[in-house]
Short mmCIF file of C-alpha atoms (C1' of nucleotides) in Angstrom, two decimals:
data_model
loop_
_atom_site.label_atom_id
_atom_site.label_comp_id
_atom_site.label_asym_id
_atom_site.label_seq_id
_atom_site.Cartn_x
_atom_site.Cartn_y
_atom_site.Cartn_z
CA MET A 1 -61.86 -21.62 36.34
CA MET A 2 -62.44 -19.43 32.97
CA GLU A 3 -60.13 -16.78 34.76
CA LYS A 4 -57.66 -19.59 35.10
CA GLN A 5 -57.38 -20.15 31.42
CA GLN A 6 -57.16 -16.26 30.86
CA ARG A 7 -54.54 -15.85 33.39
CA ARG A 8 -52.38 -18.49 31.79
CA THR A 9 -53.08 -17.40 28.19
CA ALA A 10 -52.13 -13.94 29.42
CA ILE A 11 -48.87 -15.30 30.63
CA LEU A 12 -48.19 -17.66 27.58
CA ASP A 13 -48.74 -14.33 25.02
CA ALA A 14 -46.37 -12.21 27.53
CA THR A 15 -43.86 -15.11 26.68
CA ILE A 16 -44.22 -14.94 23.24
CA THR A 17 -43.79 -11.10 23.00
CA GLN A 18 -41.04 -11.47 25.37
CA LEU A 19 -39.36 -13.87 23.21
CA ALA A 20 -39.79 -12.02 20.08
CA ARG A 21 -38.41 -8.40 21.67
CA ALA A 22 -35.74 -10.11 24.14
CA GLY A 23 -34.82 -13.26 23.19
CA LEU A 24 -34.52 -16.61 25.09
CA ASP A 25 -32.68 -14.91 27.59
CA GLY A 26 -35.02 -12.19 28.20
CA VAL A 27 -37.33 -14.50 29.41
CA THR A 28 -37.20 -14.92 33.08
CA HIS A 29 -40.26 -15.73 35.14
CA ARG A 30 -40.02 -12.06 36.53
CA ALA A 31 -39.99 -10.24 33.22
CA VAL A 32 -42.95 -12.40 32.07
CA ASP A 33 -45.24 -11.47 35.10
CA LEU A 34 -43.91 -7.63 34.22
CA ALA A 35 -44.71 -7.72 30.54
CA ALA A 36 -48.06 -9.52 31.66
CA GLY A 37 -48.80 -7.03 33.98
CA LEU A 38 -49.20 -9.41 36.83
CA PRO A 39 -47.80 -10.10 40.21
CA GLN A 40 -44.28 -11.26 40.57
CA GLY A 41 -44.91 -14.96 41.25
CA SER A 42 -47.65 -15.54 38.93
CA THR A 43 -45.65 -17.23 36.03
CA SER A 44 -43.75 -19.28 38.51
CA TYR A 45 -46.68 -20.71 39.74
CA TYR A 46 -48.20 -21.45 36.58
CA PHE A 47 -44.88 -22.89 35.13
CA ALA A 48 -42.42 -23.79 38.32
CA LYS A 49 -40.17 -24.90 35.57
CA LYS A 50 -38.75 -22.77 33.05
CA ALA A 51 -38.60 -25.80 30.37
CA ALA A 52 -42.60 -25.61 30.96
CA LEU A 53 -42.95 -22.41 30.64
CA LEU A 54 -41.35 -22.59 27.09
CA THR A 55 -42.96 -25.72 26.14
CA ALA A 56 -46.20 -24.25 27.04
CA ALA A 57 -45.68 -21.21 25.12
CA ALA A 58 -44.77 -22.88 22.04
CA GLU A 59 -47.83 -24.84 22.08
CA HIS A 60 -49.54 -21.72 22.49
CA LEU A 61 -47.66 -20.22 19.50
CA GLY A 62 -48.60 -23.43 17.35
CA ASP A 63 -52.30 -22.62 18.35
CA LEU A 64 -52.17 -19.46 17.56
CA LEU A 65 -50.43 -19.94 14.06
CA GLY A 66 -52.87 -23.05 13.53
CA LYS A 67 -55.92 -20.66 13.91
CA ASP A 68 -54.21 -18.20 12.11
CA CYS A 69 -54.05 -20.45 9.08
CA ASP A 70 -57.48 -21.86 9.56
CA ALA A 71 -58.97 -18.60 9.34
CA LEU A 72 -56.95 -17.88 6.25
CA GLN A 73 -58.64 -21.01 4.59
CA LEU A 74 -62.05 -19.98 5.75
CA GLY A 75 -61.44 -16.67 4.18
CA PHE A 76 -60.47 -18.32 0.81
CA ALA A 77 -63.64 -20.35 0.82
CA GLU A 78 -65.63 -17.78 1.29
CA HIS A 79 -63.97 -15.63 -1.39
CA VAL A 80 -64.20 -18.20 -3.85
CA ALA A 81 -67.80 -18.89 -3.23
CA ARG A 82 -68.87 -15.32 -3.47
CA ASP A 83 -66.26 -14.50 -6.39
CA GLY A 84 -64.44 -17.43 -7.48
CA MET A 85 -61.26 -19.11 -7.52
CA GLU A 86 -59.45 -16.04 -8.75
CA ALA A 87 -60.78 -13.79 -5.92
CA GLY A 88 -59.94 -16.44 -3.25
CA ILE A 89 -55.98 -16.57 -4.52
CA ALA A 90 -55.96 -13.10 -4.77
CA PHE A 91 -57.01 -12.95 -1.08
CA VAL A 92 -54.79 -15.26 -0.20
CA GLY A 93 -51.90 -13.85 -1.54
CA GLU A 94 -52.43 -10.11 0.11
CA GLU A 95 -53.43 -12.04 3.09
CA VAL A 96 -49.82 -14.06 3.43
CA VAL A 97 -48.05 -10.73 2.76
CA SER A 98 -49.64 -8.62 5.26
CA TYR A 99 -49.72 -11.45 7.89
CA ALA A 100 -45.27 -11.07 7.56
CA GLU A 101 -46.11 -7.58 9.05
CA THR A 102 -48.63 -8.48 11.59
CA ALA A 103 -47.03 -11.63 12.93
CA GLN A 104 -43.44 -10.67 13.03
CA ASP A 105 -43.30 -11.35 16.88
CA LEU A 106 -44.90 -14.81 16.37
CA TYR A 107 -41.76 -15.31 13.89
CA LEU A 108 -39.35 -14.37 15.89
CA ALA A 109 -40.91 -16.27 18.92
CA ARG A 110 -40.70 -19.45 16.25
CA ILE A 111 -37.13 -18.87 15.76
CA GLU A 112 -35.95 -18.50 19.11
CA LEU A 113 -38.11 -21.82 20.15
CA THR A 114 -36.81 -23.83 17.13
CA LEU A 115 -33.21 -23.04 18.42
CA ALA A 116 -33.80 -23.64 22.01
CA SER A 117 -35.63 -27.18 20.78
CA ALA A 118 -32.62 -28.00 18.47
CA ARG A 119 -30.23 -27.80 21.46
CA ARG A 120 -32.17 -28.51 25.06
CA GLU A 121 -33.79 -31.84 24.84
CA GLU A 122 -36.32 -30.92 27.68
CA LEU A 123 -37.87 -28.94 24.49
CA ALA A 124 -37.35 -31.75 21.91
CA GLY A 125 -40.40 -32.18 20.00
CA VAL A 126 -41.15 -28.43 20.28
CA GLY A 127 -39.51 -27.68 16.90
CA ASP A 128 -40.93 -29.86 14.82
CA MET A 129 -44.56 -28.93 16.03
CA LEU A 130 -43.81 -25.00 14.69
CA THR A 131 -42.58 -26.21 11.80
CA ARG A 132 -45.28 -28.20 10.78
CA ALA A 133 -47.70 -25.23 12.14
CA ALA A 134 -45.87 -22.79 10.10
CA ARG A 135 -45.84 -25.15 6.88
CA ARG A 136 -49.33 -25.39 6.70
CA PRO A 137 -50.03 -21.85 5.24
CA ILE A 138 -47.47 -22.22 3.18
CA GLU A 139 -48.34 -25.67 1.47
CA PHE A 140 -51.50 -24.28 1.28
CA PHE A 141 -50.63 -21.19 -0.82
CA LEU A 142 -48.46 -23.26 -3.48
CA GLU A 143 -51.32 -25.57 -3.99
CA LEU A 144 -53.19 -22.76 -5.26
CA VAL A 145 -50.36 -20.97 -7.32
CA ALA A 146 -48.38 -24.16 -8.39
CA LYS A 147 -49.14 -25.98 -11.32
CA GLN A 148 -47.90 -29.38 -9.37
CA SER A 149 -45.78 -29.86 -6.54
CA SER A 150 -43.65 -32.47 -4.59
CA PRO A 151 -42.18 -32.54 -1.11
CA GLU A 152 -38.79 -31.61 -2.51
CA LYS A 153 -40.40 -28.01 -3.89
CA ILE A 154 -42.31 -27.77 -0.49
CA ASP A 155 -39.06 -27.93 1.51
CA THR A 156 -37.60 -25.11 -0.80
CA CYS A 157 -40.48 -22.54 -0.70
CA ALA A 158 -40.92 -23.59 3.15
CA GLY A 159 -37.32 -22.23 3.37
CA LEU A 160 -37.38 -19.41 1.06
CA VAL A 161 -40.33 -17.94 3.24
CA ASP A 162 -38.57 -18.68 6.40
CA GLY A 163 -35.24 -17.10 5.11
CA ILE A 164 -36.86 -13.87 3.58
CA MET A 165 -38.74 -13.50 6.78
CA LEU A 166 -36.00 -13.97 9.24
CA MET A 167 -33.97 -11.58 7.24
CA TYR A 168 -36.92 -9.33 7.38
CA VAL A 169 -37.57 -9.44 11.12
CA THR A 170 -34.04 -8.94 11.89
CA GLY A 171 -34.25 -5.59 9.50
CA GLN A 172 -31.97 -7.01 7.21
CA GLY A 173 -34.05 -7.71 4.23
CA PRO A 174 -37.17 -6.15 2.80
CA LYS A 175 -40.78 -7.17 3.34
CA PRO A 176 -41.43 -10.21 1.23
CA THR A 177 -43.81 -8.72 -1.47
CA GLN A 178 -46.89 -11.00 -3.08
CA ASP A 179 -45.06 -10.53 -6.46
CA GLN A 180 -41.87 -12.23 -5.20
CA LEU A 181 -43.64 -15.17 -3.46
CA ARG A 182 -46.03 -15.94 -6.54
CA ALA A 183 -42.97 -15.99 -9.07
CA VAL A 184 -40.77 -18.24 -6.90
CA PHE A 185 -44.01 -20.31 -6.02
CA GLN A 186 -45.06 -20.42 -9.50
CA ALA A 187 -41.52 -21.40 -10.97
CA LEU A 188 -40.84 -23.94 -8.50
CA GLY A 189 -44.45 -25.59 -7.55
CA MET B 1 2.47 -10.50 21.04
CA MET B 2 1.99 -13.28 18.21
CA GLU B 3 1.00 -14.98 21.55
CA LYS B 4 -1.49 -12.60 21.99
CA GLN B 5 -3.35 -12.61 18.73
CA GLN B 6 -3.48 -16.53 18.88
CA ARG B 7 -5.38 -16.35 22.28
CA ARG B 8 -7.37 -13.36 21.39
CA THR B 9 -8.26 -15.44 18.41
CA ALA B 10 -8.92 -18.81 20.20
CA ILE B 11 -11.12 -16.83 22.77
CA LEU B 12 -13.25 -15.48 19.33
CA ASP B 13 -13.22 -18.98 18.11
CA ALA B 14 -14.64 -20.88 21.32
CA THR B 15 -17.19 -17.77 21.38
CA ILE B 16 -18.52 -18.75 18.08
CA THR B 17 -18.72 -22.30 18.63
CA GLN B 18 -20.33 -21.83 22.08
CA LEU B 19 -23.13 -19.32 20.17
CA ALA B 20 -23.35 -22.07 17.77
CA ARG B 21 -23.86 -25.00 20.94
CA ALA B 22 -25.63 -23.15 23.41
CA GLY B 23 -26.93 -20.14 21.98
CA LEU B 24 -26.43 -16.40 23.22
CA ASP B 25 -27.59 -17.08 26.73
CA GLY B 26 -24.88 -20.00 26.95
CA VAL B 27 -21.94 -17.24 26.07
CA THR B 28 -20.49 -16.56 29.54
CA HIS B 29 -17.24 -15.45 30.38
CA ARG B 30 -16.68 -18.40 32.05
CA ALA B 31 -18.48 -20.44 29.43
CA VAL B 32 -16.01 -19.12 26.98
CA ASP B 33 -12.98 -19.74 29.20
CA LEU B 34 -13.98 -23.47 29.97
CA ALA B 35 -14.55 -23.99 25.89
CA ALA B 36 -11.18 -22.29 24.76
CA GLY B 37 -9.33 -24.43 27.29
CA LEU B 38 -8.16 -21.33 29.16
CA PRO B 39 -8.09 -20.06 32.45
CA GLN B 40 -11.01 -18.85 33.97
CA GLY B 41 -10.67 -14.88 33.55
CA SER B 42 -8.84 -15.10 29.99
CA THR B 43 -11.92 -13.69 28.31
CA SER B 44 -12.61 -11.44 31.01
CA TYR B 45 -9.20 -9.76 30.57
CA TYR B 46 -9.74 -9.70 26.87
CA PHE B 47 -12.99 -8.45 26.80
CA ALA B 48 -14.48 -7.10 29.95
CA LYS B 49 -17.77 -5.98 28.75
CA LYS B 50 -19.98 -8.71 27.02
CA ALA B 51 -21.11 -6.38 24.40
CA ALA B 52 -17.16 -6.03 23.51
CA LEU B 53 -17.00 -10.18 23.54
CA LEU B 54 -19.82 -10.26 21.25
CA THR B 55 -19.03 -7.58 18.70
CA ALA B 56 -15.40 -9.01 18.47
CA ALA B 57 -16.88 -12.35 17.78
CA ALA B 58 -18.90 -11.16 15.03
CA GLU B 59 -16.10 -9.42 13.36
CA HIS B 60 -14.24 -12.62 13.35
CA LEU B 61 -17.05 -14.39 12.20
CA GLY B 62 -17.22 -12.11 9.42
CA ASP B 63 -13.51 -12.71 8.76
CA LEU B 64 -14.07 -16.57 8.52
CA LEU B 65 -17.00 -16.05 6.16
CA GLY B 66 -15.04 -13.53 3.98
CA LYS B 67 -11.78 -15.85 3.93
CA ASP B 68 -14.12 -19.01 2.89
CA CYS B 69 -15.32 -16.71 0.46
CA ASP B 70 -11.89 -15.91 -1.39
CA ALA B 71 -10.84 -19.33 -1.26
CA LEU B 72 -14.32 -20.10 -3.06
CA GLN B 73 -13.05 -17.66 -5.70
CA LEU B 74 -9.44 -18.26 -5.99
CA GLY B 75 -10.73 -22.17 -6.31
CA PHE B 76 -13.06 -21.24 -9.03
CA ALA B 77 -10.44 -19.40 -11.07
CA GLU B 78 -7.76 -22.17 -11.14
CA HIS B 79 -10.68 -24.89 -11.96
CA VAL B 80 -11.61 -22.26 -14.64
CA ALA B 81 -8.15 -21.66 -15.94
CA ARG B 82 -7.23 -25.71 -15.81
CA ASP B 83 -10.41 -27.60 -17.08
CA GLY B 84 -12.89 -24.59 -18.28
CA MET B 85 -15.61 -22.85 -16.96
CA GLU B 86 -18.04 -25.69 -16.72
CA ALA B 87 -15.63 -27.37 -14.34
CA GLY B 88 -15.53 -24.01 -12.75
CA ILE B 89 -19.14 -23.72 -12.21
CA ALA B 90 -19.35 -27.61 -11.08
CA PHE B 91 -16.45 -26.74 -8.42
CA VAL B 92 -18.56 -24.01 -7.04
CA GLY B 93 -21.65 -25.96 -6.80
CA GLU B 94 -19.94 -29.13 -4.92
CA GLU B 95 -17.94 -26.63 -2.57
CA VAL B 96 -21.38 -24.57 -1.84
CA VAL B 97 -23.20 -27.61 -0.40
CA SER B 98 -20.30 -29.26 1.40
CA TYR B 99 -19.77 -25.95 3.06
CA ALA B 100 -23.56 -26.33 4.06
CA GLU B 101 -22.29 -29.08 6.54
CA THR B 102 -18.90 -27.69 7.66
CA ALA B 103 -20.25 -24.41 8.47
CA GLN B 104 -23.08 -25.16 10.72
CA ASP B 105 -21.74 -23.54 13.71
CA LEU B 106 -20.99 -20.52 11.97
CA TYR B 107 -24.49 -20.46 10.29
CA LEU B 108 -25.74 -20.53 13.59
CA ALA B 109 -23.70 -18.14 15.49
CA ARG B 110 -24.25 -15.70 12.65
CA ILE B 111 -28.24 -16.28 13.58
CA GLU B 112 -27.75 -15.67 17.25
CA LEU B 113 -25.29 -12.75 16.30
CA THR B 114 -28.12 -10.98 13.95
CA LEU B 115 -31.00 -11.65 16.30
CA ALA B 116 -29.18 -9.96 19.19
CA SER B 117 -27.86 -7.32 16.86
CA ALA B 118 -31.69 -6.53 15.79
CA ARG B 119 -32.33 -6.14 19.64
CA ARG B 120 -29.48 -4.83 21.49
CA GLU B 121 -28.27 -1.36 20.21
CA GLU B 122 -24.57 -1.88 21.55
CA LEU B 123 -24.50 -4.39 18.87
CA ALA B 124 -26.12 -2.38 15.85
CA GLY B 125 -24.26 -2.73 12.71
CA VAL B 126 -23.00 -6.02 13.19
CA GLY B 127 -26.23 -7.70 11.64
CA ASP B 128 -25.84 -5.46 8.38
CA MET B 129 -21.67 -6.86 8.23
CA LEU B 130 -22.67 -10.38 8.71
CA THR B 131 -25.44 -10.31 6.24
CA ARG B 132 -23.02 -8.73 3.88
CA ALA B 133 -20.10 -10.96 4.65
CA ALA B 134 -22.77 -14.34 4.29
CA ARG B 135 -24.53 -12.77 1.20
CA ARG B 136 -21.30 -12.88 -1.06
CA PRO B 137 -20.89 -16.42 -1.89
CA ILE B 138 -24.61 -16.66 -3.05
CA GLU B 139 -24.25 -13.40 -5.22
CA PHE B 140 -21.23 -15.11 -6.63
CA PHE B 141 -22.89 -18.68 -7.62
CA LEU B 142 -25.73 -16.63 -8.72
CA GLU B 143 -24.07 -14.51 -11.31
CA LEU B 144 -22.17 -17.99 -12.31
CA VAL B 145 -25.58 -19.58 -12.73
CA ALA B 146 -28.19 -17.46 -13.46
CA LYS B 147 -28.79 -15.99 -16.83
CA GLN B 148 -29.45 -12.45 -15.51
CA SER B 149 -29.94 -11.00 -12.34
CA SER B 150 -31.20 -8.24 -10.06
CA PRO B 151 -31.37 -7.00 -6.41
CA GLU B 152 -34.85 -8.51 -6.03
CA LYS B 153 -33.68 -11.82 -7.34
CA ILE B 154 -30.17 -11.53 -5.28
CA ASP B 155 -32.94 -11.12 -2.05
CA THR B 156 -34.50 -14.14 -3.16
CA CYS B 157 -32.06 -16.18 -3.41
CA ALA B 158 -30.24 -15.30 -0.52
CA GLY B 159 -33.36 -15.65 2.06
CA LEU B 160 -34.20 -19.16 0.11
CA VAL B 161 -30.17 -20.07 1.30
CA ASP B 162 -30.78 -18.65 4.80
CA GLY B 163 -34.17 -20.23 4.89
CA ILE B 164 -32.46 -23.92 3.79
CA MET B 165 -29.79 -23.38 6.13
CA LEU B 166 -31.87 -22.25 8.88
CA MET B 167 -34.17 -25.34 8.72
CA TYR B 168 -30.94 -27.69 8.23
CA VAL B 169 -28.81 -26.55 11.28
CA THR B 170 -31.87 -27.20 13.43
CA GLY B 171 -32.48 -30.11 12.62
CA GLN B 172 -35.96 -29.20 10.89
CA GLY B 173 -35.30 -29.88 7.19
CA PRO B 174 -32.94 -31.63 4.63
CA LYS B 175 -29.54 -30.68 3.68
CA PRO B 176 -29.61 -28.09 0.94
CA THR B 177 -28.64 -29.96 -2.34
CA GLN B 178 -26.73 -28.82 -5.42
CA ASP B 179 -29.77 -29.47 -7.82
CA GLN B 180 -32.09 -27.67 -5.69
CA LEU B 181 -30.06 -24.35 -5.55
CA ARG B 182 -29.27 -24.68 -9.19
CA ALA B 183 -32.49 -25.20 -10.04
CA VAL B 184 -33.87 -22.11 -8.22
CA PHE B 185 -30.87 -20.08 -9.03
CA GLN B 186 -31.32 -20.61 -12.52
CA ALA B 187 -35.34 -20.33 -12.32
CA LEU B 188 -34.59 -16.85 -10.62
CA GLY B 189 -31.79 -15.39 -11.34
"C1'" DA C 1 -71.16 -16.79 59.66
"C1'" DG C 2 -67.41 -19.67 59.06
"C1'" DG C 3 -64.34 -23.42 58.16
"C1'" DT C 4 -61.99 -25.49 54.08
"C1'" DG C 5 -59.40 -26.04 50.28
"C1'" DA C 6 -58.23 -24.05 46.48
"C1'" DA C 7 -55.79 -19.74 44.21
"C1'" DC C 8 -52.59 -16.74 44.36
"C1'" DT C 9 -48.82 -13.53 45.95
"C1'" DC C 10 -44.40 -12.83 48.48
"C1'" DT C 11 -40.05 -13.95 50.72
"C1'" DA C 12 -36.10 -16.54 50.93
"C1'" DC C 13 -32.04 -18.89 48.86
"C1'" DA C 14 -28.47 -21.02 46.21
"C1'" DT C 15 -26.64 -20.50 41.93
"C1'" DA C 16 -24.61 -18.07 38.33
"C1'" DT C 17 -23.14 -13.99 36.02
"C1'" DG C 18 -21.04 -9.54 34.55
"C1'" DT C 19 -17.18 -6.59 35.95
"C1'" DA C 20 -13.64 -4.73 38.74
"C1'" DG C 21 -9.39 -5.00 40.65
"C1'" DA C 22 -5.91 -7.03 43.48
"C1'" DG C 23 -2.49 -10.28 42.73
"C1'" DT C 24 1.17 -12.85 40.20
"C1'" DT C 25 3.69 -14.50 36.53
"C1'" DT C 26 6.30 -13.71 32.60
"C1'" DT C 27 8.90 -10.69 29.39
"C1'" DT C 28 11.58 -6.94 27.60
"C1'" DC C 29 15.07 -3.78 28.36
"C1'" DC C 30 19.55 -2.20 30.51
"C1'" DG D 1 21.05 -10.22 36.76
"C1'" DG D 2 17.29 -7.10 38.22
"C1'" DA D 3 13.85 -3.18 37.96
"C1'" DA D 4 9.87 -2.15 35.28
"C1'" DA D 5 6.10 -2.91 32.50
"C1'" DA D 6 3.13 -6.15 30.42
"C1'" DA D 7 0.37 -10.02 30.08
"C1'" DC D 8 -2.20 -13.06 32.56
"C1'" DT D 9 -4.84 -15.23 36.65
"C1'" DC D 10 -7.46 -15.29 40.70
"C1'" DT D 11 -10.64 -13.48 44.29
"C1'" DA D 12 -14.48 -10.65 45.60
"C1'" DC D 13 -18.91 -8.91 45.21
"C1'" DA D 14 -23.45 -6.94 43.79
"C1'" DT D 15 -26.86 -8.07 40.83
"C1'" DA D 16 -30.20 -11.38 38.54
"C1'" DT D 17 -32.11 -15.91 37.88
"C1'" DG D 18 -34.53 -20.50 39.40
"C1'" DT D 19 -36.93 -22.46 42.23
"C1'" DA D 20 -39.18 -23.98 46.52
"C1'" DG D 21 -42.27 -23.22 50.16
"C1'" DA D 22 -44.34 -20.31 53.74
"C1'" DG D 23 -47.91 -16.94 54.05
"C1'" DT D 24 -52.33 -15.04 52.35
"C1'" DT D 25 -56.47 -13.91 49.96
"C1'" DC D 26 -60.56 -15.57 47.65
"C1'" DA D 27 -64.81 -18.49 46.46
"C1'" DC D 28 -67.21 -21.85 47.81
"C1'" DC D 29 -70.38 -24.85 50.78
"C1'" DT D 30 -73.19 -25.92 54.78
#
DNA sequence: AGGTGAACTCTACATATGTAGAGTTTTTCC
DNA sequence: GGAAAAACTCTACATATGTAGAGTTCACCT
């Protein structure tokens, strides 16, 4: 039964990478089977309907993003406890930009799912959930860096990060830099 | 032969709305025929390969964006000539945010095509072209509003607009406002 | 050991899609 | 008016996909 969870997770991981690498229309039951290295039929067995697969993948993606954010906040707290506030903020700044490189697939999958959610009502809610998950680290970093904030400023900063990331992961723009984010968040927050 | 161009254009328009409303996998030859109100087979006749259809649609989209930008700059020049620089800038500001509402389909189609371009090498180049087209009005507005600019600032502002638009067209964020854009562009430019 | 039920894999099939090409209509030119 | 060419529409078909369900293996209990 632990086995079962592992298999399910393997399928959802494969779904996310498939979403990132081949887009929504690259996600077929068979393609996910293949990407996960599981026998044909496995994905269909766990998720008979495609909408169920995508919904579960979105939830899994939300979990991943949430866990990464938890880890970030934990790391921040540790650095603050050990070396003070400045060190904590520096740590977060470094993590945030290095995460941009690490998490390209997660980001692409989020876009695909958000777009899909806006169009197919079987996926309603998925977009909101992913948006919330993706915003958490932004808000956290903003609080650290900005003098004072507001809902409008948060919208702006979240939009900024999404746009930069979108251009970056599609090869249309440079990787976000810590200077860039810090400057903007300070100017706006 | 004027006919022929019209038909071609109708197909590409339909392809763009189909891209926006149903995503890349909603674009099939038959679906485009239907959306354009043309007999089945028309799209296949004009664009036998799907890659050709998408490439042509991207070029068409680039033209549309370019023409809209030309019109914006023309309107700006007229307003300046008539009522002075301030009036021109005000005009551009209003146009830019009203365009966000008008051009949701164009924006969504651009995202879909940019994502597709990053994955399928038959579509290489398409992403770059669309990025350039979409950046023109941003750079123009930035020049008007900012004290001084730089390539990095342009990246940032372009990213900001893309992110805000992405969230907006997917129902995940508010419509961009003139205040927001102006404030950011001034703070950064 | 053997049976029982769950977990899994494989096969089948209706539908949809890309694409080719045959057939038809319309236009053009004499 | 009529032949030749171009423009268009329709049909066909191989492939891929979602999905159902039959068949198989496996783990566990007695």
